[in-house]
Amino acid sequence: MKHPEESIDTPAVEIDSPLARELSDLTARRRILDGPAPPLPSRPRVFTVSNQKGGVGKTTTTVNIAAALARFGARVLVIDLDPQGNASTALGIDHHGDIPSIYDVLVEGKPLSSVIQKSTEEGELYCAPSNLDLAGAEIQMFSIDRREYLLRDALERFFAEGNQYHYVFIDCPPSLGLLTINAFSSAREVLIPIQCEYYALEGLSQLLSTIEMINQGLNPYLQVSTILLTMFDSRTRLAHEVAADVRQHFPQQVLNAVIPRAVRVSEAPSYSQTVVSYDTLSVGSISYIEAAHEIAMRGAPVSAGTTTQEATHGNE
Ligand SMILES: Nc1ncnc2c1ncn2[C@@H]1O[C@H](COP(=O)(O)OP(=O)(O)OP(=O)(O)O)[C@@H](O)[C@H]1O
Ligand SMILES: [Mg+2]
């Protein structure tokens, strides 16, 4: 496959132009693929990938971080909690109407293990797909006992049955309904993708106060461990301003890695692939691999009210 970045070797790019500098930088960054893999957590780390804003890169972040971690040797499960099923599609998972899905787990009480499929991506990457049935699930879930804990109960049973995973990522729909609340009750970590294209912090306060409410009721261990800046366009001043602003407010949580706006990233899902497999050496892929590496190196945060060991050991 031809990489636009490889044009660094052609005379079309001036040696000292900003583009040339960016490209040689990318060549160096690609070495992350040959370096040692980051350590694996000893207990599963469960993330919910949330932002009630639509189209900020939740699904793209979920599938690409998951794919990158699987490439590093981790066993990873993606739970697609969005009726749109975009995460399932990007992972090459069949999710038409008759295929068992996360709906069967939440509404019918089926075991999580009965709906999981292996992704077509490299490594030990699995997905519990969603389908359009999930669109009506929130209404049905309202009359079920422990409606806020349906996913958590299913995950606990799943781990108790001896299923071993290093990471679980739950891709949420862009709303704060019962599906997202189920994700919040199930996870210890929230990964928030922030699009560097509008005044991002405004939308964030609602999400943060929801997490605070969840902390007081459903899940005291949930915390925002990771913020990822996505769709960064280095040519615009707004992108730099948004990035600086978010870093100032959340110095601990924001990853150093930043995901640029890149055509390859947006093309990959139409081939039922993540960009990490679709065009591994492209700038979008390398950026997601860097972000995944950083998440793995940082390890699980220490939650309020838990010992370090419990927190590192995740949700079991
Ligand atoms: N870094 C990027 N560069 C270019 N396009 C991107 C990038 N990240 C995401 N996109 C594109 O932006 C659109 C929205 O991304 P995505 O579906 O991941 O957002 P989302 O937050 O999951 O959306 P929703 O709220 O609808 O679930 C998609 O078409 C995706 O391919
Ligand atoms: Mg999505």
mmCIF file of C-alpha atoms and ligand atoms in Angstrom:
data_model
loop_
_atom_site.group_PDB
_atom_site.id
_atom_site.type_symbol
_atom_site.label_atom_id
_atom_site.label_comp_id
_atom_site.label_asym_id
_atom_site.label_seq_id
_atom_site.Cartn_x
_atom_site.Cartn_y
_atom_site.Cartn_z
ATOM 1 C CA MET A 1 0.000 0.000 0.000
ATOM 2 C CA LYS A 2 1.303 3.438 -0.875
ATOM 3 C CA HIS A 3 1.662 5.884 2.001
ATOM 4 C CA PRO A 4 1.329 9.556 1.238
ATOM 5 C CA GLU A 5 3.878 10.160 4.003
ATOM 6 C CA GLU A 6 6.453 8.138 2.093
ATOM 7 C CA SER A 7 6.697 10.958 -0.377
ATOM 8 C CA ILE A 8 9.382 12.260 2.001
ATOM 9 C CA ASP A 9 11.855 10.577 -0.305
ATOM 10 C CA THR A 10 10.594 12.407 -3.370
ATOM 11 C CA PRO A 11 11.903 15.788 -4.458
ATOM 12 C CA ALA A 12 8.355 17.197 -4.306
ATOM 13 C CA VAL A 13 8.826 17.954 -0.596
ATOM 14 C CA GLU A 14 11.381 20.607 0.257
ATOM 15 C CA ILE A 15 13.913 19.255 2.722
ATOM 16 C CA ASP A 16 13.334 21.937 5.330
ATOM 17 C CA SER A 17 9.611 22.539 4.880
ATOM 18 C CA PRO A 18 7.233 22.007 7.825
ATOM 19 C CA LEU A 19 5.762 19.050 5.902
ATOM 20 C CA ALA A 20 9.191 17.436 5.571
ATOM 21 C CA ARG A 21 9.786 17.894 9.280
ATOM 22 C CA GLU A 22 6.406 16.354 10.077
ATOM 23 C CA LEU A 23 7.150 13.384 7.832
ATOM 24 C CA SER A 24 10.599 12.646 9.188
ATOM 25 C CA ASP A 25 9.068 12.899 12.623
ATOM 26 C CA LEU A 26 6.543 10.244 11.576
ATOM 27 C CA THR A 27 9.336 7.971 10.372
ATOM 28 C CA ALA A 28 10.854 8.144 13.853
ATOM 29 C CA ARG A 29 7.477 7.629 15.508
ATOM 30 C CA ARG A 30 6.876 4.430 13.523
ATOM 31 C CA ARG A 31 9.655 2.802 15.534
ATOM 32 C CA ILE A 32 7.120 2.306 18.320
ATOM 33 C CA LEU A 33 6.016 -0.721 16.300
ATOM 34 C CA ASP A 34 9.417 -2.376 16.711
ATOM 35 C CA GLY A 35 9.946 -1.455 20.353
ATOM 36 C CA PRO A 36 9.062 -3.577 23.371
ATOM 37 C CA ALA A 37 5.349 -4.081 24.028
ATOM 38 C CA PRO A 38 4.036 -2.312 27.134
ATOM 39 C CA PRO A 39 3.199 -4.448 30.190
ATOM 40 C CA LEU A 40 -0.179 -6.168 30.473
ATOM 41 C CA PRO A 41 -2.394 -5.420 33.474
ATOM 42 C CA SER A 42 -2.704 -8.306 35.918
ATOM 43 C CA ARG A 43 -6.489 -7.807 36.180
ATOM 44 C CA PRO A 44 -8.910 -6.481 33.558
ATOM 45 C CA ARG A 45 -9.127 -2.725 33.106
ATOM 46 C CA VAL A 46 -12.672 -1.769 32.149
ATOM 47 C CA PHE A 47 -13.129 1.541 30.302
ATOM 48 C CA THR A 48 -16.238 3.297 29.176
ATOM 49 C CA VAL A 49 -15.602 5.574 26.217
ATOM 50 C CA SER A 50 -18.011 8.431 26.695
ATOM 51 C CA ASN A 51 -18.892 11.912 25.598
ATOM 52 C CA GLN A 52 -22.499 12.921 25.171
ATOM 53 C CA LYS A 53 -21.488 15.032 22.164
ATOM 54 C CA GLY A 54 -22.084 13.174 18.912
ATOM 55 C CA GLY A 55 -19.318 12.561 16.390
ATOM 56 C CA VAL A 56 -16.330 13.434 18.593
ATOM 57 C CA GLY A 57 -14.475 10.175 17.899
ATOM 58 C CA LYS A 58 -15.782 7.800 20.612
ATOM 59 C CA THR A 59 -16.170 4.803 18.318
ATOM 60 C CA THR A 60 -13.009 5.521 16.337
ATOM 61 C CA THR A 61 -11.088 5.794 19.603
ATOM 62 C CA THR A 62 -12.637 2.624 21.053
ATOM 63 C CA VAL A 63 -11.823 0.377 18.115
ATOM 64 C CA ASN A 64 -8.373 1.780 17.396
ATOM 65 C CA ILE A 65 -7.122 1.782 20.990
ATOM 66 C CA ALA A 66 -8.520 -1.749 21.341
ATOM 67 C CA ALA A 67 -6.838 -2.870 18.105
ATOM 68 C CA ALA A 68 -3.517 -1.305 19.106
ATOM 69 C CA LEU A 69 -3.574 -2.981 22.522
ATOM 70 C CA ALA A 70 -4.403 -6.341 20.907
ATOM 71 C CA ARG A 71 -1.433 -5.784 18.610
ATOM 72 C CA PHE A 72 0.704 -5.315 21.701
ATOM 73 C CA GLY A 73 -0.387 -8.784 22.857
ATOM 74 C CA ALA A 74 -3.338 -7.913 25.103
ATOM 75 C CA ARG A 75 -6.615 -9.822 25.038
ATOM 76 C CA VAL A 76 -9.239 -7.152 24.473
ATOM 77 C CA LEU A 77 -13.040 -7.071 24.477
ATOM 78 C CA VAL A 78 -15.066 -4.267 22.890
ATOM 79 C CA ILE A 79 -18.671 -4.004 24.018
ATOM 80 C CA ASP A 80 -20.718 -2.100 21.464
ATOM 81 C CA LEU A 81 -23.423 -0.316 23.411
ATOM 82 C CA ASP A 82 -24.515 1.953 20.573
ATOM 83 C CA PRO A 83 -27.537 0.853 18.483
ATOM 84 C CA GLN A 84 -25.761 2.340 15.443
ATOM 85 C CA GLY A 85 -23.318 -0.609 15.692
ATOM 86 C CA ASN A 86 -20.391 1.389 14.306
ATOM 87 C CA ALA A 87 -17.836 -0.293 16.556
ATOM 88 C CA SER A 88 -19.074 -3.731 15.462
ATOM 89 C CA THR A 89 -18.757 -2.690 11.812
ATOM 90 C CA ALA A 90 -15.253 -1.283 12.247
ATOM 91 C CA LEU A 91 -14.127 -4.524 13.875
ATOM 92 C CA GLY A 92 -15.435 -6.615 10.970
ATOM 93 C CA ILE A 93 -18.187 -8.183 13.084
ATOM 94 C CA ASP A 94 -21.393 -9.439 11.516
ATOM 95 C CA HIS A 95 -24.231 -7.739 13.385
ATOM 96 C CA HIS A 96 -27.382 -8.040 11.287
ATOM 97 C CA GLY A 97 -30.742 -8.602 12.958
ATOM 98 C CA ASP A 98 -30.533 -12.350 13.763
ATOM 99 C CA ILE A 99 -27.010 -12.341 15.210
ATOM 100 C CA PRO A 100 -26.934 -12.574 19.031
ATOM 101 C CA SER A 101 -26.024 -9.150 20.367
ATOM 102 C CA ILE A 102 -25.570 -7.145 23.541
ATOM 103 C CA TYR A 103 -29.353 -6.623 23.444
ATOM 104 C CA ASP A 104 -29.794 -10.328 24.294
ATOM 105 C CA VAL A 105 -27.472 -9.869 27.257
ATOM 106 C CA LEU A 106 -29.152 -6.753 28.643
ATOM 107 C CA VAL A 107 -32.805 -7.502 27.935
ATOM 108 C CA GLU A 108 -32.954 -11.315 27.681
ATOM 109 C CA GLY A 109 -30.365 -12.051 30.373
ATOM 110 C CA LYS A 110 -28.186 -14.202 28.084
ATOM 111 C CA PRO A 111 -24.557 -14.729 29.117
ATOM 112 C CA LEU A 112 -22.093 -12.252 27.640
ATOM 113 C CA SER A 113 -19.930 -15.135 26.407
ATOM 114 C CA SER A 114 -22.779 -16.326 24.154
ATOM 115 C CA VAL A 115 -22.745 -13.166 21.990
ATOM 116 C CA ILE A 116 -19.014 -12.474 21.680
ATOM 117 C CA GLN A 117 -17.355 -12.838 18.282
ATOM 118 C CA LYS A 118 -13.696 -12.670 17.322
ATOM 119 C CA SER A 119 -12.794 -9.606 15.304
ATOM 120 C CA THR A 120 -11.111 -9.882 11.935
ATOM 121 C CA GLU A 121 -8.375 -7.608 13.315
ATOM 122 C CA GLU A 122 -4.944 -8.879 14.299
ATOM 123 C CA GLY A 123 -4.506 -10.432 17.750
ATOM 124 C CA GLU A 124 -6.881 -11.401 20.514
ATOM 125 C CA LEU A 125 -9.569 -8.820 19.833
ATOM 126 C CA TYR A 126 -13.221 -9.690 20.501
ATOM 127 C CA CYS A 127 -16.506 -7.835 20.273
ATOM 128 C CA ALA A 128 -19.955 -8.101 21.802
ATOM 129 C CA PRO A 129 -21.880 -6.542 18.891
ATOM 130 C CA SER A 130 -24.925 -4.339 19.020
ATOM 131 C CA ASN A 131 -27.732 -4.225 16.515
ATOM 132 C CA LEU A 132 -30.761 -2.034 15.929
ATOM 133 C CA ASP A 133 -32.799 -3.932 18.576
ATOM 134 C CA LEU A 134 -30.738 -1.983 21.075
ATOM 135 C CA ALA A 135 -32.537 1.197 20.017
ATOM 136 C CA GLY A 136 -35.610 -0.002 21.923
ATOM 137 C CA ALA A 137 -33.682 -1.592 24.762
ATOM 138 C CA GLU A 138 -33.687 1.394 27.100
ATOM 139 C CA ILE A 139 -37.484 1.331 27.323
ATOM 140 C CA GLN A 140 -37.529 -2.425 27.945
ATOM 141 C CA MET A 141 -34.732 -2.188 30.501
ATOM 142 C CA PHE A 142 -36.775 0.230 32.613
ATOM 143 C CA SER A 143 -39.018 -2.565 33.859
ATOM 144 C CA ILE A 144 -36.150 -4.969 34.640
ATOM 145 C CA ASP A 145 -34.811 -5.403 38.150
ATOM 146 C CA ARG A 146 -31.355 -3.831 38.704
ATOM 147 C CA ARG A 147 -31.779 -1.980 35.403
ATOM 148 C CA GLU A 148 -28.714 0.195 36.000
ATOM 149 C CA TYR A 149 -26.533 -2.847 36.677
ATOM 150 C CA LEU A 150 -27.507 -5.223 33.868
ATOM 151 C CA LEU A 151 -24.172 -4.890 32.075
ATOM 152 C CA ARG A 152 -22.151 -4.957 35.284
ATOM 153 C CA ASP A 153 -23.889 -8.141 36.462
ATOM 154 C CA ALA A 154 -23.265 -9.743 33.050
ATOM 155 C CA LEU A 155 -19.575 -8.749 33.139
ATOM 156 C CA GLU A 156 -19.141 -10.029 36.680
ATOM 157 C CA ARG A 157 -20.660 -13.393 35.699
ATOM 158 C CA PHE A 158 -18.455 -13.421 32.613
ATOM 159 C CA PHE A 159 -15.270 -12.939 34.658
ATOM 160 C CA ALA A 160 -16.478 -15.388 37.315
ATOM 161 C CA GLU A 161 -16.845 -18.029 34.567
ATOM 162 C CA GLY A 162 -13.082 -17.717 34.058
ATOM 163 C CA ASN A 163 -13.005 -15.548 30.917
ATOM 164 C CA GLN A 164 -9.747 -13.653 30.991
ATOM 165 C CA TYR A 165 -9.251 -10.316 29.327
ATOM 166 C CA HIS A 166 -6.727 -7.565 29.892
ATOM 167 C CA TYR A 167 -8.942 -4.738 28.666
ATOM 168 C CA VAL A 168 -12.641 -4.131 28.134
ATOM 169 C CA PHE A 169 -13.801 -1.025 26.222
ATOM 170 C CA ILE A 170 -17.454 -0.058 26.191
ATOM 171 C CA ASP A 171 -18.449 2.180 23.279
ATOM 172 C CA CYS A 172 -21.329 4.418 24.364
ATOM 173 C CA PRO A 173 -24.013 6.162 22.345
ATOM 174 C CA PRO A 174 -23.968 9.983 22.351
ATOM 175 C CA SER A 175 -26.535 10.346 25.113
ATOM 176 C CA LEU A 176 -26.781 9.936 28.849
ATOM 177 C CA GLY A 177 -29.547 7.323 28.861
ATOM 178 C CA LEU A 178 -29.810 3.950 30.574
ATOM 179 C CA LEU A 179 -27.307 2.312 28.200
ATOM 180 C CA THR A 180 -24.618 4.834 29.092
ATOM 181 C CA ILE A 181 -25.546 4.553 32.779
ATOM 182 C CA ASN A 182 -25.031 0.771 32.491
ATOM 183 C CA ALA A 183 -21.593 1.449 31.030
ATOM 184 C CA PHE A 184 -20.778 3.830 33.888
ATOM 185 C CA SER A 185 -21.798 1.263 36.506
ATOM 186 C CA SER A 186 -19.634 -1.396 34.856
ATOM 187 C CA ALA A 187 -16.353 0.471 34.401
ATOM 188 C CA ARG A 188 -13.661 1.861 36.656
ATOM 189 C CA GLU A 189 -12.210 4.156 34.042
ATOM 190 C CA VAL A 190 -13.760 6.714 31.720
ATOM 191 C CA LEU A 191 -11.935 7.551 28.497
ATOM 192 C CA ILE A 192 -13.195 10.835 27.077
ATOM 193 C CA PRO A 193 -12.318 11.674 23.480
ATOM 194 C CA ILE A 194 -12.376 15.412 22.907
ATOM 195 C CA GLN A 195 -12.672 16.830 19.441
ATOM 196 C CA CYS A 196 -10.274 19.748 18.993
ATOM 197 C CA GLU A 197 -12.686 21.625 16.790
ATOM 198 C CA TYR A 198 -15.132 23.468 18.952
ATOM 199 C CA TYR A 199 -15.125 24.828 22.445
ATOM 200 C CA ALA A 200 -14.853 21.380 23.944
ATOM 201 C CA LEU A 201 -14.888 22.166 27.647
ATOM 202 C CA GLU A 202 -18.425 23.517 27.538
ATOM 203 C CA GLY A 203 -19.891 20.115 26.732
ATOM 204 C CA LEU A 204 -17.686 18.413 29.260
ATOM 205 C CA SER A 205 -19.151 19.869 32.430
ATOM 206 C CA GLN A 206 -22.415 17.960 32.010
ATOM 207 C CA LEU A 207 -20.508 14.721 31.581
ATOM 208 C CA LEU A 208 -18.369 15.409 34.639
ATOM 209 C CA SER A 209 -21.373 16.178 36.836
ATOM 210 C CA THR A 210 -23.035 12.970 35.641
ATOM 211 C CA ILE A 211 -19.921 11.024 36.633
ATOM 212 C CA GLU A 212 -20.012 12.725 40.032
ATOM 213 C CA MET A 213 -23.627 11.600 40.476
ATOM 214 C CA ILE A 214 -22.653 8.065 39.457
ATOM 215 C CA ASN A 215 -19.868 8.185 42.058
ATOM 216 C CA GLN A 216 -22.366 9.065 44.777
ATOM 217 C CA GLY A 217 -24.793 6.320 43.850
ATOM 218 C CA LEU A 218 -24.128 3.557 41.386
ATOM 219 C CA ASN A 219 -20.352 3.279 41.223
ATOM 220 C CA PRO A 220 -17.968 4.997 43.661
ATOM 221 C CA TYR A 221 -14.915 3.666 41.782
ATOM 222 C CA LEU A 222 -15.589 5.287 38.421
ATOM 223 C CA GLN A 223 -13.096 7.978 37.461
ATOM 224 C CA VAL A 224 -11.991 9.883 34.396
ATOM 225 C CA SER A 225 -8.584 8.299 33.917
ATOM 226 C CA THR A 226 -7.936 9.259 30.314
ATOM 227 C CA ILE A 227 -8.686 12.142 27.969
ATOM 228 C CA LEU A 228 -7.664 11.912 24.334
ATOM 229 C CA LEU A 229 -7.548 14.882 21.977
ATOM 230 C CA THR A 230 -8.937 13.796 18.614
ATOM 231 C CA MET A 231 -9.327 15.244 15.118
ATOM 232 C CA PHE A 232 -6.521 17.698 15.795
ATOM 233 C CA ASP A 233 -5.751 19.951 12.861
ATOM 234 C CA SER A 234 -2.404 21.582 13.586
ATOM 235 C CA ARG A 235 -3.066 24.309 11.000
ATOM 236 C CA THR A 236 -5.927 25.875 12.951
ATOM 237 C CA ARG A 237 -5.497 28.132 15.924
ATOM 238 C CA LEU A 238 -8.697 26.803 17.456
ATOM 239 C CA ALA A 239 -7.260 23.278 17.671
ATOM 240 C CA HIS A 240 -4.209 24.549 19.554
ATOM 241 C CA GLU A 241 -6.404 26.629 21.867
ATOM 242 C CA VAL A 242 -8.725 23.727 22.645
ATOM 243 C CA ALA A 243 -5.759 21.410 23.288
ATOM 244 C CA ALA A 244 -4.070 23.921 25.608
ATOM 245 C CA ASP A 245 -7.300 24.554 27.460
ATOM 246 C CA VAL A 246 -8.058 20.878 28.045
ATOM 247 C CA ARG A 247 -4.467 20.207 29.161
ATOM 248 C CA GLN A 248 -4.652 23.086 31.617
ATOM 249 C CA HIS A 249 -7.857 21.763 33.183
ATOM 250 C CA PHE A 250 -6.939 18.055 33.174
ATOM 251 C CA PRO A 251 -3.135 17.842 33.337
ATOM 252 C CA GLN A 252 -3.161 14.322 34.776
ATOM 253 C CA GLN A 253 -5.713 12.785 32.456
ATOM 254 C CA VAL A 254 -4.824 14.116 29.006
ATOM 255 C CA LEU A 255 -2.590 11.779 27.032
ATOM 256 C CA ASN A 256 0.505 13.225 25.379
ATOM 257 C CA ALA A 257 -0.510 11.448 22.185
ATOM 258 C CA VAL A 258 -2.888 13.471 20.028
ATOM 259 C CA ILE A 259 -4.962 12.068 17.165
ATOM 260 C CA PRO A 260 -4.749 14.240 14.041
ATOM 261 C CA ARG A 261 -7.596 14.665 11.622
ATOM 262 C CA ALA A 262 -6.569 12.211 8.916
ATOM 263 C CA VAL A 263 -8.376 10.844 5.884
ATOM 264 C CA ARG A 264 -7.133 7.282 6.480
ATOM 265 C CA VAL A 265 -8.821 7.239 9.890
ATOM 266 C CA SER A 266 -12.186 8.077 8.389
ATOM 267 C CA GLU A 267 -11.755 5.691 5.443
ATOM 268 C CA ALA A 268 -10.963 2.580 7.495
ATOM 269 C CA PRO A 269 -14.526 1.765 8.753
ATOM 270 C CA SER A 270 -15.856 1.495 5.201
ATOM 271 C CA TYR A 271 -13.436 -1.427 4.777
ATOM 272 C CA SER A 272 -14.673 -2.916 8.098
ATOM 273 C CA GLN A 273 -11.264 -2.238 9.592
ATOM 274 C CA THR A 274 -9.559 -0.064 12.137
ATOM 275 C CA VAL A 275 -6.955 2.344 10.772
ATOM 276 C CA VAL A 276 -4.401 0.390 12.799
ATOM 277 C CA SER A 277 -4.831 -2.555 10.424
ATOM 278 C CA TYR A 278 -6.062 -0.665 7.343
ATOM 279 C CA ASP A 279 -2.963 1.532 7.129
ATOM 280 C CA THR A 280 -0.679 0.686 10.030
ATOM 281 C CA LEU A 281 2.085 3.147 9.140
ATOM 282 C CA SER A 282 -0.188 6.131 8.533
ATOM 283 C CA VAL A 283 -0.084 9.056 10.921
ATOM 284 C CA GLY A 284 -3.563 8.319 12.336
ATOM 285 C CA SER A 285 -2.667 4.712 13.076
ATOM 286 C CA ILE A 286 0.679 5.573 14.670
ATOM 287 C CA SER A 287 -1.036 8.210 16.824
ATOM 288 C CA TYR A 288 -3.584 5.665 18.090
ATOM 289 C CA ILE A 289 -0.784 3.152 18.744
ATOM 290 C CA GLU A 290 1.044 5.829 20.766
ATOM 291 C CA ALA A 291 -2.127 6.578 22.736
ATOM 292 C CA ALA A 292 -2.666 2.872 23.482
ATOM 293 C CA HIS A 293 0.976 2.501 24.520
ATOM 294 C CA GLU A 294 0.595 5.402 26.921
ATOM 295 C CA ILE A 295 -2.619 3.984 28.418
ATOM 296 C CA ALA A 296 -0.852 0.675 29.017
ATOM 297 C CA MET A 297 2.255 2.301 30.486
ATOM 298 C CA ARG A 298 0.268 4.526 32.837
ATOM 299 C CA GLY A 299 -1.602 1.566 34.314
ATOM 300 C CA ALA A 300 -4.885 1.754 36.179
ATOM 301 C CA PRO A 301 -5.412 4.756 38.447
ATOM 302 C CA VAL A 302 -5.861 4.411 42.172
ATOM 303 C CA SER A 303 -9.557 4.885 42.935
ATOM 304 C CA ALA A 304 -10.797 6.734 45.972
ATOM 305 C CA GLY A 305 -11.807 4.221 48.582
ATOM 306 C CA THR A 306 -9.754 1.317 47.215
ATOM 307 C CA THR A 307 -6.318 0.060 47.972
ATOM 308 C CA THR A 308 -3.718 0.440 45.242
ATOM 309 C CA GLN A 309 -3.841 -3.286 44.668
ATOM 310 C CA GLU A 310 -7.624 -3.411 44.278
ATOM 311 C CA ALA A 311 -7.524 -0.499 41.862
ATOM 312 C CA THR A 312 -4.769 -1.998 39.743
ATOM 313 C CA HIS A 313 -6.659 -5.222 39.748
ATOM 314 C CA GLY A 314 -9.690 -3.652 38.094
ATOM 315 C CA ASN A 315 -13.230 -4.864 38.119
ATOM 316 C CA GLU A 316 -13.159 -8.465 39.053
HETATM 317 N N1 LIG B 1 -8.943 11.458 13.501
HETATM 318 C C1 LIG B 1 -9.907 11.496 12.597
HETATM 319 N N2 LIG B 1 -9.678 11.975 11.359
HETATM 320 C C2 LIG B 1 -10.652 12.033 10.436
HETATM 321 N N3 LIG B 1 -11.888 11.606 10.634
HETATM 322 C C3 LIG B 1 -12.196 11.099 11.850
HETATM 323 C C4 LIG B 1 -11.222 11.024 12.889
HETATM 324 N N4 LIG B 1 -11.811 10.477 13.978
HETATM 325 C C5 LIG B 1 -13.073 10.224 13.639
HETATM 326 N N5 LIG B 1 -13.332 10.594 12.366
HETATM 327 C C6 LIG B 1 -14.599 10.500 11.630
HETATM 328 O O1 LIG B 1 -15.527 11.348 12.295
HETATM 329 C C7 LIG B 1 -16.813 10.753 12.337
HETATM 330 C C8 LIG B 1 -17.269 10.610 13.792
HETATM 331 O O2 LIG B 1 -16.372 9.725 14.469
HETATM 332 P P1 LIG B 1 -16.937 8.604 15.450
HETATM 333 O O3 LIG B 1 -18.005 7.814 14.795
HETATM 334 O O4 LIG B 1 -15.775 7.880 16.003
HETATM 335 O O5 LIG B 1 -17.562 9.531 16.574
HETATM 336 P P2 LIG B 1 -18.563 9.114 17.727
HETATM 337 O O6 LIG B 1 -18.293 10.039 18.858
HETATM 338 O O7 LIG B 1 -18.478 7.666 18.003
HETATM 339 O O8 LIG B 1 -19.954 9.438 17.045
HETATM 340 P P3 LIG B 1 -21.407 9.084 17.664
HETATM 341 O O9 LIG B 1 -21.629 10.107 18.721
HETATM 342 O O10 LIG B 1 -22.341 9.223 16.486
HETATM 343 O O11 LIG B 1 -21.331 7.692 18.209
HETATM 344 C C9 LIG B 1 -16.671 9.416 11.629
HETATM 345 O O12 LIG B 1 -17.074 9.582 10.296
HETATM 346 C C10 LIG B 1 -15.194 9.111 11.715
HETATM 347 O O13 LIG B 1 -14.740 8.285 10.656
HETATM 348 MG MG MG B 2 -19.993 6.202 18.053
#
